[in-house]
Coordinates of C-alpha atoms in Angstrom, one line a residue:
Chain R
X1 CA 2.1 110.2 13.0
X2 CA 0.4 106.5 14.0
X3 CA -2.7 108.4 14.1
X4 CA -2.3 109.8 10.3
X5 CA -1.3 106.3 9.2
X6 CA -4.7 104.3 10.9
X7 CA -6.6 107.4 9.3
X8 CA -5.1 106.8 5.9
X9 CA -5.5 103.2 6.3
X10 CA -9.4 103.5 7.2
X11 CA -9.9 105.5 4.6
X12 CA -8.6 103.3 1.9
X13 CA -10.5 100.4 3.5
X14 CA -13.9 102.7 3.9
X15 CA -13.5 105.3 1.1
X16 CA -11.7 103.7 -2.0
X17 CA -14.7 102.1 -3.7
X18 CA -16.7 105.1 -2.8
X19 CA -14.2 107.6 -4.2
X20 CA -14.1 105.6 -7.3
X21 CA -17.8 104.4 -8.0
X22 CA -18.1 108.1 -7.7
X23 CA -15.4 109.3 -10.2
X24 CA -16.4 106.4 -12.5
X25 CA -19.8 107.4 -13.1
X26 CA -18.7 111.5 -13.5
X27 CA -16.0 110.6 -16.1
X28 CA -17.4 107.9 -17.8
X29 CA -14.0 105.6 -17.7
X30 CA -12.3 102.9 -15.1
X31 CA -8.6 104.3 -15.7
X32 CA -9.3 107.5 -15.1
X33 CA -11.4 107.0 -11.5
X34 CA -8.6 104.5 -10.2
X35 CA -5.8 106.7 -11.5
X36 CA -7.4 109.8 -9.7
X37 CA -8.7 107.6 -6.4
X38 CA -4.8 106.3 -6.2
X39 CA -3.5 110.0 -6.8
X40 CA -5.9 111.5 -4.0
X41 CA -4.7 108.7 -1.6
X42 CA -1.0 109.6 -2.6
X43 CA -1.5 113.8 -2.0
X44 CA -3.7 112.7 1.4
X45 CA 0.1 110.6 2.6
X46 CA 1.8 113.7 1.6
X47 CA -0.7 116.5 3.2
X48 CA -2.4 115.0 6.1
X49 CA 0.7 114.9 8.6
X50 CA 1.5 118.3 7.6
X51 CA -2.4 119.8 7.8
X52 CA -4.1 117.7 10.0
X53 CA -6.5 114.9 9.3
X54 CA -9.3 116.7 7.4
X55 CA -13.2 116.5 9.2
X56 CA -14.4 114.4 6.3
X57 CA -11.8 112.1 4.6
X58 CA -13.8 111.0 2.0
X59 CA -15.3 113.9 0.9
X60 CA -11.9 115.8 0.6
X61 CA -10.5 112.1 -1.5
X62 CA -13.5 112.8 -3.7
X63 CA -12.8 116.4 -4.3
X64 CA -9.0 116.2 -4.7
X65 CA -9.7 113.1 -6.8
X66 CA -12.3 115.0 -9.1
X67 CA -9.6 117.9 -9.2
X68 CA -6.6 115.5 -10.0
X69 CA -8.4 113.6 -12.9
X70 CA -10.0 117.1 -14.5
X71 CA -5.8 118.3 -14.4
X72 CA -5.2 115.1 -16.3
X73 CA -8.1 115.2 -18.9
X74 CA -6.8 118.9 -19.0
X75 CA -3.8 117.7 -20.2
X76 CA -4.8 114.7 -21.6
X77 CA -7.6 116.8 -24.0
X78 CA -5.1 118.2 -26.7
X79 CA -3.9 114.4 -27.6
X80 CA -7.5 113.2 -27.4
X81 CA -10.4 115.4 -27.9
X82 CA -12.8 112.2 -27.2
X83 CA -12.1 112.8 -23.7
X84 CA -13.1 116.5 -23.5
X85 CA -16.0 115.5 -24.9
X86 CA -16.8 112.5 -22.3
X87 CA -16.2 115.4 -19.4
X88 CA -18.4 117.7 -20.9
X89 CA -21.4 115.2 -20.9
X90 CA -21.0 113.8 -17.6
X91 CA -19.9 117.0 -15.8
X92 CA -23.6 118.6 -17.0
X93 CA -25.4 116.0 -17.3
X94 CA -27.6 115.0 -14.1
X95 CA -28.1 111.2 -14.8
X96 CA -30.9 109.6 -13.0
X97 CA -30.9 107.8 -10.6
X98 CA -32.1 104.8 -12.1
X99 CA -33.2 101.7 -10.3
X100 CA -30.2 101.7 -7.6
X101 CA -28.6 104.5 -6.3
X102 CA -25.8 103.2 -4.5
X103 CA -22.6 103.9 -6.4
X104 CA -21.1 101.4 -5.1
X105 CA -23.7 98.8 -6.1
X106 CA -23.9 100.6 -10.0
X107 CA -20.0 100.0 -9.9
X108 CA -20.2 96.2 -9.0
X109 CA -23.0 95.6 -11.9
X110 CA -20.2 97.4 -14.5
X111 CA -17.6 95.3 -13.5
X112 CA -19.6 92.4 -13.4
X113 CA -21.3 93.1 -17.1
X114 CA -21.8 89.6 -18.7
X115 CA -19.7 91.0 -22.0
X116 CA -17.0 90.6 -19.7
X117 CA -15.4 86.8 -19.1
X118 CA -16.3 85.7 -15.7
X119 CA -12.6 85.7 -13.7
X120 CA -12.3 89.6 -15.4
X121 CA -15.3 90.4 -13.8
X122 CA -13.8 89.0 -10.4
X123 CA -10.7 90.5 -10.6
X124 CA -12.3 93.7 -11.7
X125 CA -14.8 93.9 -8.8
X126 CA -12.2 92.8 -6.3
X127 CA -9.9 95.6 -7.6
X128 CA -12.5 98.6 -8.4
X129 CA -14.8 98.4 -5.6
X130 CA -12.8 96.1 -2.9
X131 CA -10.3 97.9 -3.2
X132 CA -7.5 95.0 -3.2
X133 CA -4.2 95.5 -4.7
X134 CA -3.2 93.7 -7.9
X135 CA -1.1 90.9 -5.5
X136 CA -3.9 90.4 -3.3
X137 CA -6.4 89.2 -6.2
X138 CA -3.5 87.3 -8.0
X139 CA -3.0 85.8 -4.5
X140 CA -6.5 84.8 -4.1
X141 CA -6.7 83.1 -8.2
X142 CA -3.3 81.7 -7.5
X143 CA -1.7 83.5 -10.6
X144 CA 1.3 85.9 -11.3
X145 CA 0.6 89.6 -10.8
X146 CA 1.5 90.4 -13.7
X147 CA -1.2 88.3 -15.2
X148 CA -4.1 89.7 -12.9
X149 CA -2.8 92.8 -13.8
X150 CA -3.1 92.4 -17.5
X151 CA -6.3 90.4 -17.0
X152 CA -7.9 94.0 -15.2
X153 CA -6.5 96.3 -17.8
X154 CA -8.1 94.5 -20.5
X155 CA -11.3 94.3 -18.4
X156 CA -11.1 98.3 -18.5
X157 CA -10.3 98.7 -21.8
X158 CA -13.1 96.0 -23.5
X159 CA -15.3 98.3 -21.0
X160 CA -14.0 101.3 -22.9
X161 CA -13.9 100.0 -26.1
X162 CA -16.9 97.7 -26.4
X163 CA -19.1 101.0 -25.1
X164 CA -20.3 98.9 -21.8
X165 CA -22.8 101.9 -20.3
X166 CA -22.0 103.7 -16.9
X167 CA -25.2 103.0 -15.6
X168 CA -27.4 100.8 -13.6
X169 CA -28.8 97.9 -15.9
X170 CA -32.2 98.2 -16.5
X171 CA -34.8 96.4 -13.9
X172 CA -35.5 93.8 -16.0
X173 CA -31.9 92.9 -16.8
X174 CA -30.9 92.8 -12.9
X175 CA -31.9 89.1 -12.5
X176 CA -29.7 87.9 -15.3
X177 CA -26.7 89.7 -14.0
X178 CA -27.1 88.7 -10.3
X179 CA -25.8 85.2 -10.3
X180 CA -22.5 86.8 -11.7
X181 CA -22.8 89.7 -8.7
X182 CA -23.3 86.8 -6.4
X183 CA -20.2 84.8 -7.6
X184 CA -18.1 88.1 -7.2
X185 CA -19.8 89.1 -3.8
X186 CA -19.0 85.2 -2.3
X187 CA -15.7 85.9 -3.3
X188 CA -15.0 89.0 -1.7
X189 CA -16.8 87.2 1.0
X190 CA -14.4 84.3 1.0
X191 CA -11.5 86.2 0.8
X192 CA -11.9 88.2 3.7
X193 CA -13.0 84.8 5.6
X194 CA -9.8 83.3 4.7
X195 CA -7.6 85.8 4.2
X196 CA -4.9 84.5 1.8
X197 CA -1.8 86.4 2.0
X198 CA 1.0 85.4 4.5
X199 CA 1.4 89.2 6.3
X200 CA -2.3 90.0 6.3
X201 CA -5.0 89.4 9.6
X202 CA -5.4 85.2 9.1
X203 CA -9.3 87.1 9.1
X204 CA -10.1 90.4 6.8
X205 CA -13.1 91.9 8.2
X206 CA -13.6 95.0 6.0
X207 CA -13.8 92.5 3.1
X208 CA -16.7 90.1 5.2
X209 CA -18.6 93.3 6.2
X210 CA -18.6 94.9 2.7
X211 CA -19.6 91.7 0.8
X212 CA -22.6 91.5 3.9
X213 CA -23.1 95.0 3.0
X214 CA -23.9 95.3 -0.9
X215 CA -25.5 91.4 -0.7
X216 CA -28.0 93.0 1.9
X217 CA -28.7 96.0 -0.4
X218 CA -29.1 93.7 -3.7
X219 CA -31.5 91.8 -1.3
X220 CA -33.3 95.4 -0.8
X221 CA -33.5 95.5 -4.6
X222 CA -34.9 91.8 -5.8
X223 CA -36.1 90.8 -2.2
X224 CA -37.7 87.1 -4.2
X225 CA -34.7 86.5 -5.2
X226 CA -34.3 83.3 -3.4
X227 CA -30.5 83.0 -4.4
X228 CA -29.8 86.7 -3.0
X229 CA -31.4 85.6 0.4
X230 CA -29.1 82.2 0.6
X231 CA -26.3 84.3 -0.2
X232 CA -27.4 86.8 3.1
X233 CA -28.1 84.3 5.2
X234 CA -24.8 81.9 4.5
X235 CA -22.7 84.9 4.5
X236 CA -24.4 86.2 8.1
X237 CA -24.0 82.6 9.3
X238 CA -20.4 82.6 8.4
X239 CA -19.8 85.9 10.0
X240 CA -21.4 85.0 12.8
X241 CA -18.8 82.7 14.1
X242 CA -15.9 84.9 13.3
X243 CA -14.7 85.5 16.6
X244 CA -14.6 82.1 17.8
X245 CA -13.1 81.4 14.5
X246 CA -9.1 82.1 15.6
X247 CA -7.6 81.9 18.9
X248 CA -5.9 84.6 20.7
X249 CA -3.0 82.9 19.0
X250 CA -3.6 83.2 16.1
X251 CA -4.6 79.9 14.8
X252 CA -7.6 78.1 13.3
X253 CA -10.1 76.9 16.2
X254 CA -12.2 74.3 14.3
X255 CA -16.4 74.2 13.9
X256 CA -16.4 71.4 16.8
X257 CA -14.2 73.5 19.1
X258 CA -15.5 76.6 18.7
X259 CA -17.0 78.4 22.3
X260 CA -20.3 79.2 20.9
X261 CA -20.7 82.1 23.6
X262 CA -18.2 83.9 21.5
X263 CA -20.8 83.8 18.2
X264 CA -22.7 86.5 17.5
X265 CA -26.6 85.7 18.6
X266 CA -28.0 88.2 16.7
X267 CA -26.3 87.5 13.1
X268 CA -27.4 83.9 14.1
X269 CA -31.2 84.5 14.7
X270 CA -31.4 87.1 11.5
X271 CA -29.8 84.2 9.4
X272 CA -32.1 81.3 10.5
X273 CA -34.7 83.8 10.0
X274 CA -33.5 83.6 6.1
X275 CA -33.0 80.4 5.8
X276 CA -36.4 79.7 7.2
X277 CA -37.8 82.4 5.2
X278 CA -36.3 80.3 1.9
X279 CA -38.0 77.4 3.3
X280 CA -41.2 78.4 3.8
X281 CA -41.4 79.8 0.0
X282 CA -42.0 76.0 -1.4
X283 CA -39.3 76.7 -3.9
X284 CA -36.6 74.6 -4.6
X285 CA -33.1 76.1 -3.3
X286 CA -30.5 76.9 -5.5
X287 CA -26.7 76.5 -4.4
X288 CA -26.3 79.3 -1.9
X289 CA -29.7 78.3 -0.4
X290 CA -28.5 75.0 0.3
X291 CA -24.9 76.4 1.8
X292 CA -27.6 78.8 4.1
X293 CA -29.3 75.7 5.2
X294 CA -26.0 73.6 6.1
X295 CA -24.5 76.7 8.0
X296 CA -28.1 77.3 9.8
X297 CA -27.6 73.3 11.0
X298 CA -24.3 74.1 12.3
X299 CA -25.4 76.9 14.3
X300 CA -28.4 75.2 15.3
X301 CA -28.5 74.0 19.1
X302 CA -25.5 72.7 20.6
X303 CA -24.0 70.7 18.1
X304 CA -24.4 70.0 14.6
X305 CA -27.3 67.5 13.5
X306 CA -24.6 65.9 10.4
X307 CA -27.5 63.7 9.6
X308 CA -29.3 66.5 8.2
X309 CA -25.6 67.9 6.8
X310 CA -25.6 65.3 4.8
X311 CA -28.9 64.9 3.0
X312 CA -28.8 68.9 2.3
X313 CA -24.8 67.8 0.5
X314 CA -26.8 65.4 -1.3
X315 CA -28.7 67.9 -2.5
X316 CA -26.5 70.1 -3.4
X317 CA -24.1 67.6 -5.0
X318 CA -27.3 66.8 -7.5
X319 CA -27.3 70.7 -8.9
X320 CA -23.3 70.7 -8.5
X321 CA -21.4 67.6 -8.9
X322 CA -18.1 69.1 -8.5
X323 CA -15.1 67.3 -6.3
X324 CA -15.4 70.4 -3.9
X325 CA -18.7 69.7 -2.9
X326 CA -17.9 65.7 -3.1
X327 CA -15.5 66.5 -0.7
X328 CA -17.5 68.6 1.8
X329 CA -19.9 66.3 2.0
X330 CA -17.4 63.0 2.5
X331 CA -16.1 65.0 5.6
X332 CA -19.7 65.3 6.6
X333 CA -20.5 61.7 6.1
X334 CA -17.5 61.1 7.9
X335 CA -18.5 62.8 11.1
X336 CA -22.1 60.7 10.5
X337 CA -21.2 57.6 9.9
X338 CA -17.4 56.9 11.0
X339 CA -14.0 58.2 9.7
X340 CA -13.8 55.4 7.4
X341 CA -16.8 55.6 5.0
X342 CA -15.6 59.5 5.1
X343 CA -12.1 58.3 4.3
X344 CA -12.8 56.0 1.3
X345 CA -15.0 59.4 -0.2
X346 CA -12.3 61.7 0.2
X347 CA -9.6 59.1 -1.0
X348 CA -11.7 58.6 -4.3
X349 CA -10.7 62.7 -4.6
X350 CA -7.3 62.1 -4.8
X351 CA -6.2 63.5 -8.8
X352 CA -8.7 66.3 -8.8
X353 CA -7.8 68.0 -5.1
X354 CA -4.2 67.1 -4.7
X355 CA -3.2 70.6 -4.7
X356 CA -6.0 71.8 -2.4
X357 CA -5.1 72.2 1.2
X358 CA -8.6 71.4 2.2
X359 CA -8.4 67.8 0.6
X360 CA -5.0 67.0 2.5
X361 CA -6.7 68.5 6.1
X362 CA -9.9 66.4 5.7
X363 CA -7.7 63.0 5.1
X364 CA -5.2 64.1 7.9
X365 CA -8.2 64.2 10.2
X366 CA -9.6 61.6 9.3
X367 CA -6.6 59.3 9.4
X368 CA -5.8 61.1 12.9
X369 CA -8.9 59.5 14.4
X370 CA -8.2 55.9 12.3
X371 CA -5.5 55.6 14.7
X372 CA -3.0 55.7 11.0
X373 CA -0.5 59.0 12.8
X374 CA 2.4 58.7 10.1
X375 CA -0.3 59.3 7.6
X376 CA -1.9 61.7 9.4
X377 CA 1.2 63.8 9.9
X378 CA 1.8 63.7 6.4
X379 CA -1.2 64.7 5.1
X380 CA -1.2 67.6 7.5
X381 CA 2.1 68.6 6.2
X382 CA 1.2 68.5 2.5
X383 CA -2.2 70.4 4.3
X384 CA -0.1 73.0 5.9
X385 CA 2.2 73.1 3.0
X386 CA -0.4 74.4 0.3
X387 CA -2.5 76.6 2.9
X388 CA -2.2 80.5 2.7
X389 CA -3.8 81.7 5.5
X390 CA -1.8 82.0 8.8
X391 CA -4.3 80.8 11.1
X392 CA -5.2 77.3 9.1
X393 CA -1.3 76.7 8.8
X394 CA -0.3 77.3 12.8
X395 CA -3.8 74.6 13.3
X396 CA -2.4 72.1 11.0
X397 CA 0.9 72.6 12.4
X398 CA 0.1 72.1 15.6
X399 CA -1.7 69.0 15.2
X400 CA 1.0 67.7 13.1
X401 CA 3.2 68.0 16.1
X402 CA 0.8 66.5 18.9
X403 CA 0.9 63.5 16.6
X404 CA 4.5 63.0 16.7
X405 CA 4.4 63.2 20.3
Chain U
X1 CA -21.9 104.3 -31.6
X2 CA -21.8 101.8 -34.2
X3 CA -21.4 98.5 -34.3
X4 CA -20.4 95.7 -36.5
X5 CA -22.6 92.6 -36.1
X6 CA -21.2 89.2 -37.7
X7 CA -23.4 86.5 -38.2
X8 CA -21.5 83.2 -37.6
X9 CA -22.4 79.7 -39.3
X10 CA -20.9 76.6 -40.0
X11 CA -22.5 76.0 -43.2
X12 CA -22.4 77.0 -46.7
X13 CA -25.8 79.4 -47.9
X14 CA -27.8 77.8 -44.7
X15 CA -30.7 80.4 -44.7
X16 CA -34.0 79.0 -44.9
X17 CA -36.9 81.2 -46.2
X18 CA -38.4 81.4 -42.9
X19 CA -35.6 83.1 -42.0
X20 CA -35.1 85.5 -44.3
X21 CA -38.6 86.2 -43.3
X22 CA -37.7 87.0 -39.5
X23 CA -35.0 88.9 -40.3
X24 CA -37.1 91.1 -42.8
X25 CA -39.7 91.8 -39.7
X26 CA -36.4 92.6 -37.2
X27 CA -34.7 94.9 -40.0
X28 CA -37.9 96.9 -39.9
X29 CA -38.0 97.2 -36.5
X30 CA -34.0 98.0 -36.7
X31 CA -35.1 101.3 -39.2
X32 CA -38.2 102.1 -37.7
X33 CA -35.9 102.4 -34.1
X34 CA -33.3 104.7 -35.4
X35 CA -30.8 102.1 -35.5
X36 CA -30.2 100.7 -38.7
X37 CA -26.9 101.4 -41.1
X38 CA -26.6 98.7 -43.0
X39 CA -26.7 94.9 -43.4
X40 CA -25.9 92.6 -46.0
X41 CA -25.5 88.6 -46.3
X42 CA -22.1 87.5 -47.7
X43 CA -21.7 84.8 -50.5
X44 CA -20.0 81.8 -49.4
X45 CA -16.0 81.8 -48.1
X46 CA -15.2 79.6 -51.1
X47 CA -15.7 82.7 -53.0
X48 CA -13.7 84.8 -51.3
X49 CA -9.8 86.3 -52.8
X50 CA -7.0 87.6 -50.6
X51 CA -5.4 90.2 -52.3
X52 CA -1.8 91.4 -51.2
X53 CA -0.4 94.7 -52.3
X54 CA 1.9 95.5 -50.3
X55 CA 5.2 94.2 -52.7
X56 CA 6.1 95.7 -56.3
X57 CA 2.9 93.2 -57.6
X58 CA -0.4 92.8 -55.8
X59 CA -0.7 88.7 -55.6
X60 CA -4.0 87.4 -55.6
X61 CA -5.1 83.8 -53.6
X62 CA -7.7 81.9 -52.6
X63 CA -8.9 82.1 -49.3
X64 CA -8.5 82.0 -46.3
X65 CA -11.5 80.9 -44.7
X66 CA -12.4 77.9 -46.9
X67 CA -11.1 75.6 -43.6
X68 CA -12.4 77.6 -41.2
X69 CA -15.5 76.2 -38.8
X70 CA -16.9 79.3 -38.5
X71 CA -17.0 82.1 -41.0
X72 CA -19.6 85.6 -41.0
X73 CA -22.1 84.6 -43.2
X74 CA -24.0 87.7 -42.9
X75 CA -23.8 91.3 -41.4
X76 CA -25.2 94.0 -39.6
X77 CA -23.6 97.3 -38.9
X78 CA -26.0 99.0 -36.3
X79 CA -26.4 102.3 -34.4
X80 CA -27.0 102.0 -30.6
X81 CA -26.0 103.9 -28.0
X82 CA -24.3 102.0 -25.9
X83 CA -23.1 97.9 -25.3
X84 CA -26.9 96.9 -23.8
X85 CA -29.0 98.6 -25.8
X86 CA -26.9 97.2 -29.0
X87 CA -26.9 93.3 -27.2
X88 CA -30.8 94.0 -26.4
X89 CA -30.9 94.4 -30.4
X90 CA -29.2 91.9 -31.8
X91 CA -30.6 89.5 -29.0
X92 CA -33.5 89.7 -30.8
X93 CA -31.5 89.6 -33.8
X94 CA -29.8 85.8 -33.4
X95 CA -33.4 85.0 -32.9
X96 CA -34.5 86.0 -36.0
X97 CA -31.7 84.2 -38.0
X98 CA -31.4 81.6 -36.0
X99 CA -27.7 82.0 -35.4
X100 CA -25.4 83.2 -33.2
X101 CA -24.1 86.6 -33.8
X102 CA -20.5 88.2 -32.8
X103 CA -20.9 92.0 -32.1
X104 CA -17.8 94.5 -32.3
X105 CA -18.0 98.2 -31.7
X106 CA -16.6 100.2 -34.7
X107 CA -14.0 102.5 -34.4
X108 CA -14.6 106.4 -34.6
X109 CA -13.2 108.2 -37.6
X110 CA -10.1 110.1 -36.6
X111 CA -10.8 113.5 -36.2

């Protein structure tokens, strides 16, 4: 039975986007591939411990999901003769290739059409092609599910209605639409970094490894786009430290305390290699460039150079002012110049950040090593309070202890 | 499928000749592609009447978009076959009337 349920499980994680990039281009319409993908999944539950885990999962998800969502444009024909008529083209019709052809990657660029209002396009993506349930992305906006939820059915239906094409964009379009791909790639990135939800892994690897994935095949496609390759390399930089990332316990290990054995040499060297690779172009680096570079100084011998940290946050704080970034790079001038020059930075934060759980964990830190623990312990409390993920809120718990003691 | 293509402004009978020029050139192009139904400019909103018939008497008022901002001045209604082609179009379009331009997709007739 446990080995039905890891096979459904792996499935969903490896075949869902597959199943209904693939139904989506066929029938010409989001409802109808999600509504067939979900019903395949639900006949697989239902079959699989009786007849045996089939050779190839996805392939039989793809044909029962193509058989359940003819049955339903069947039925569904009478009422609405349009649909007939959508079948008919794309059941005959052998569309070309066009400049992709990754199904997957054709999915992404429909859900991230620029018709469509940036967080729909995220929620969209997330949903259609991650794979995440409607909690999990209303988790990761911070919203109710039933506003995600409305948010991606009007995201299908503007598709519908609007007449948004089931196809790849045209070559010269694809640079115009990638900084939205990127945004939604980042945060399917992110979001299997730092998992959000209280009873999922604190780490989501199936979401790092398929935002690595489709980022390394858009780099395949527009290999000068200099944005693309930043993305890559901070991404593979990222990844690289996963494992030393939580401890056996389940909680946070930070940057400074990480055993670099643990990180993954190879993801390391392929994304200096990018990051040098940006470099060497002469061209000026756009926001995911400069993330690359701070990421390849972390990795970068035995301990991180926050001199350089710095000057590439001024950078980036130039192209993007926002108190996020003014806050990454306080901590950073904080680890270069003393905890309070960082402190008086962050502190200047205060009304924008106050609910985010990184502002509260860089003043706790930094008022830990100013000697201030009653402040400290607060601020990791209010930390701790407004974190999601498991592993962050057992590290700030933990420190907030060893200061009462 | 066709769509509707509203040409937003702020100000009252704003088109310059040069204009009307560009617009001329991108209509031909519009027929001479297939894609052309029909397009019009629109007198100003201070001429337009509401007219209710829905009670015993129709009742007839001024209005409504004398306070708007942002009224169509101007429209297109143009064939394309699907959202980019029709936002390639009328890309070019905004360009050639030097406004911006609100594009909706008409409905089918019922069958």
């Amino acid at each position: 039975m446990s080995d039905v349920r890891d096979a459904l499980i792996r499935a969903h994680r490896e075949e869902w986007a597959r199943v209904v990039a693939t139904l989506a281009k066929r029938f010409g319409n989001l409802d109808t591939a999600e509504d067939a993908a979900a019903e395949a999944f639900a006949t697989a539950a239902e079959r699989w411990p009786e007849d045996g885990i089939p050779p190839a999962p996805g392939a039989w998800l793809t044909t029962t999901a193509t058989r359940k969502a003819i049955d339903r444009i069947r039925r569904e024909s009478t009422r609405d003769a349009r649909h007939r008529e959508a079948m008919l083209v794309y059941d005959t019709e052998q569309e070309p290739l066009g400049v992709i052809d990754d199904d997957r990657l054709r999915l992404i660029f429909i859900c991230c059409h620029p018709a469509l209002a940036m967080e729909a396009r995220i929620a969209l993506t997330l949903r259609m092609v991650g794979g995440l349930t409607v909690p999990e992305i209303a988790n990761a906006f911070f919203v109710q599910d039933t506003t995600m939820g409305a948010r991606i059915t009007r995201a299908k239906s503007k598709i519908t209605a609007s007449g948004i094409p089931y196809r790849m964009p045209a070559a010269v379009d694809l640079p115009a639409r990638v900084s939205g791909v990127l945004a939604v790639l980042f945060l399917i990135f992110n979001e299997g970094y730092l998992a959000s939800g209280a009873d999922t892994e604190p780490v989501r690897e199936e979401l790092t490894a398929e935002a690595i994935r489709l980022t390394r095949m858009l780099r395949g496609l527009l290999p000068a786009n200099g944005e693309i390759t930043g993305m890559l390399g901070l991404m593979l930089l990222t990844e690289a430290r996963r494992r030393a990332r939580v401890s056996p316990s389940g909680e946070l290990v930070p940057l400074a305390e990480q055993d670099r054995a643990l990180w993954d040499a190879a993801l390391i060297t392929e994304g200096h290699d990018l990051v040098r690779e940006r470099l060497a172009s002469g061209i000026a680096p756009g926001r995911y460039q400069l993330l690359a570079a701070i990421n390849a100084v972390h990795t970068d011998g035995t301990a991180t150079d926050w001199t350089q940290v710095v000057a590439l946050y001024d950078q980036l704080a130039r192209l993007d002012p926002s108190p996020i970034v003014q806050l990454n790079r306080a901590i950073a001038v904080g680890e270069c110049d003393g905890p309070d020059l960082g402190l008086a930075l962050v502190d200047r934060l205060a009304d924008e950040l106050n609910g985010y759980h990184p502002f509260h964990a860089a003043r706790a830190l930094l008022l830990g090593r100013l000697g201030r623990g009653t402040e400290a312990r607060e601020a990791y409390g209010a930390a701790s309070a407004l974190a999601e993920n498991s592993a962050e809120i057992a590290y700030f718990e933990r420190r907030r202890l060893e200061l009462r003691s | 499928m066709q769509y509707l293509v509203n040409v937003i402004d702020g100000r009252s009978e704003s088109g310059t000749d040069e204009e009307a020029a560009a617009i001329d050139v991108f209509n031909e192009k519009l027929v001479a592609g297939g894609n052309w139904v029909f397009a019009a400019g629109l007198a100003d909103p201070t001429a337009s009447t509401v007219i209710d018939g829905r009670g015993d008497e129709p009742v007839f008022t001024d209005g409504p978009f004398v306070e708007a901002k942002e009224w169509a001045a101007g429209f297109w209604i143009i064939e394309a076959p699907d959202l980019d082609v029709a936002l390639e179009l009328m890309a070019e379009g905004s360009r050639a009337c030097n406004r911006r331009l609100e594009i909706r997709p008409v409905l089918p007739p019922p069958e």
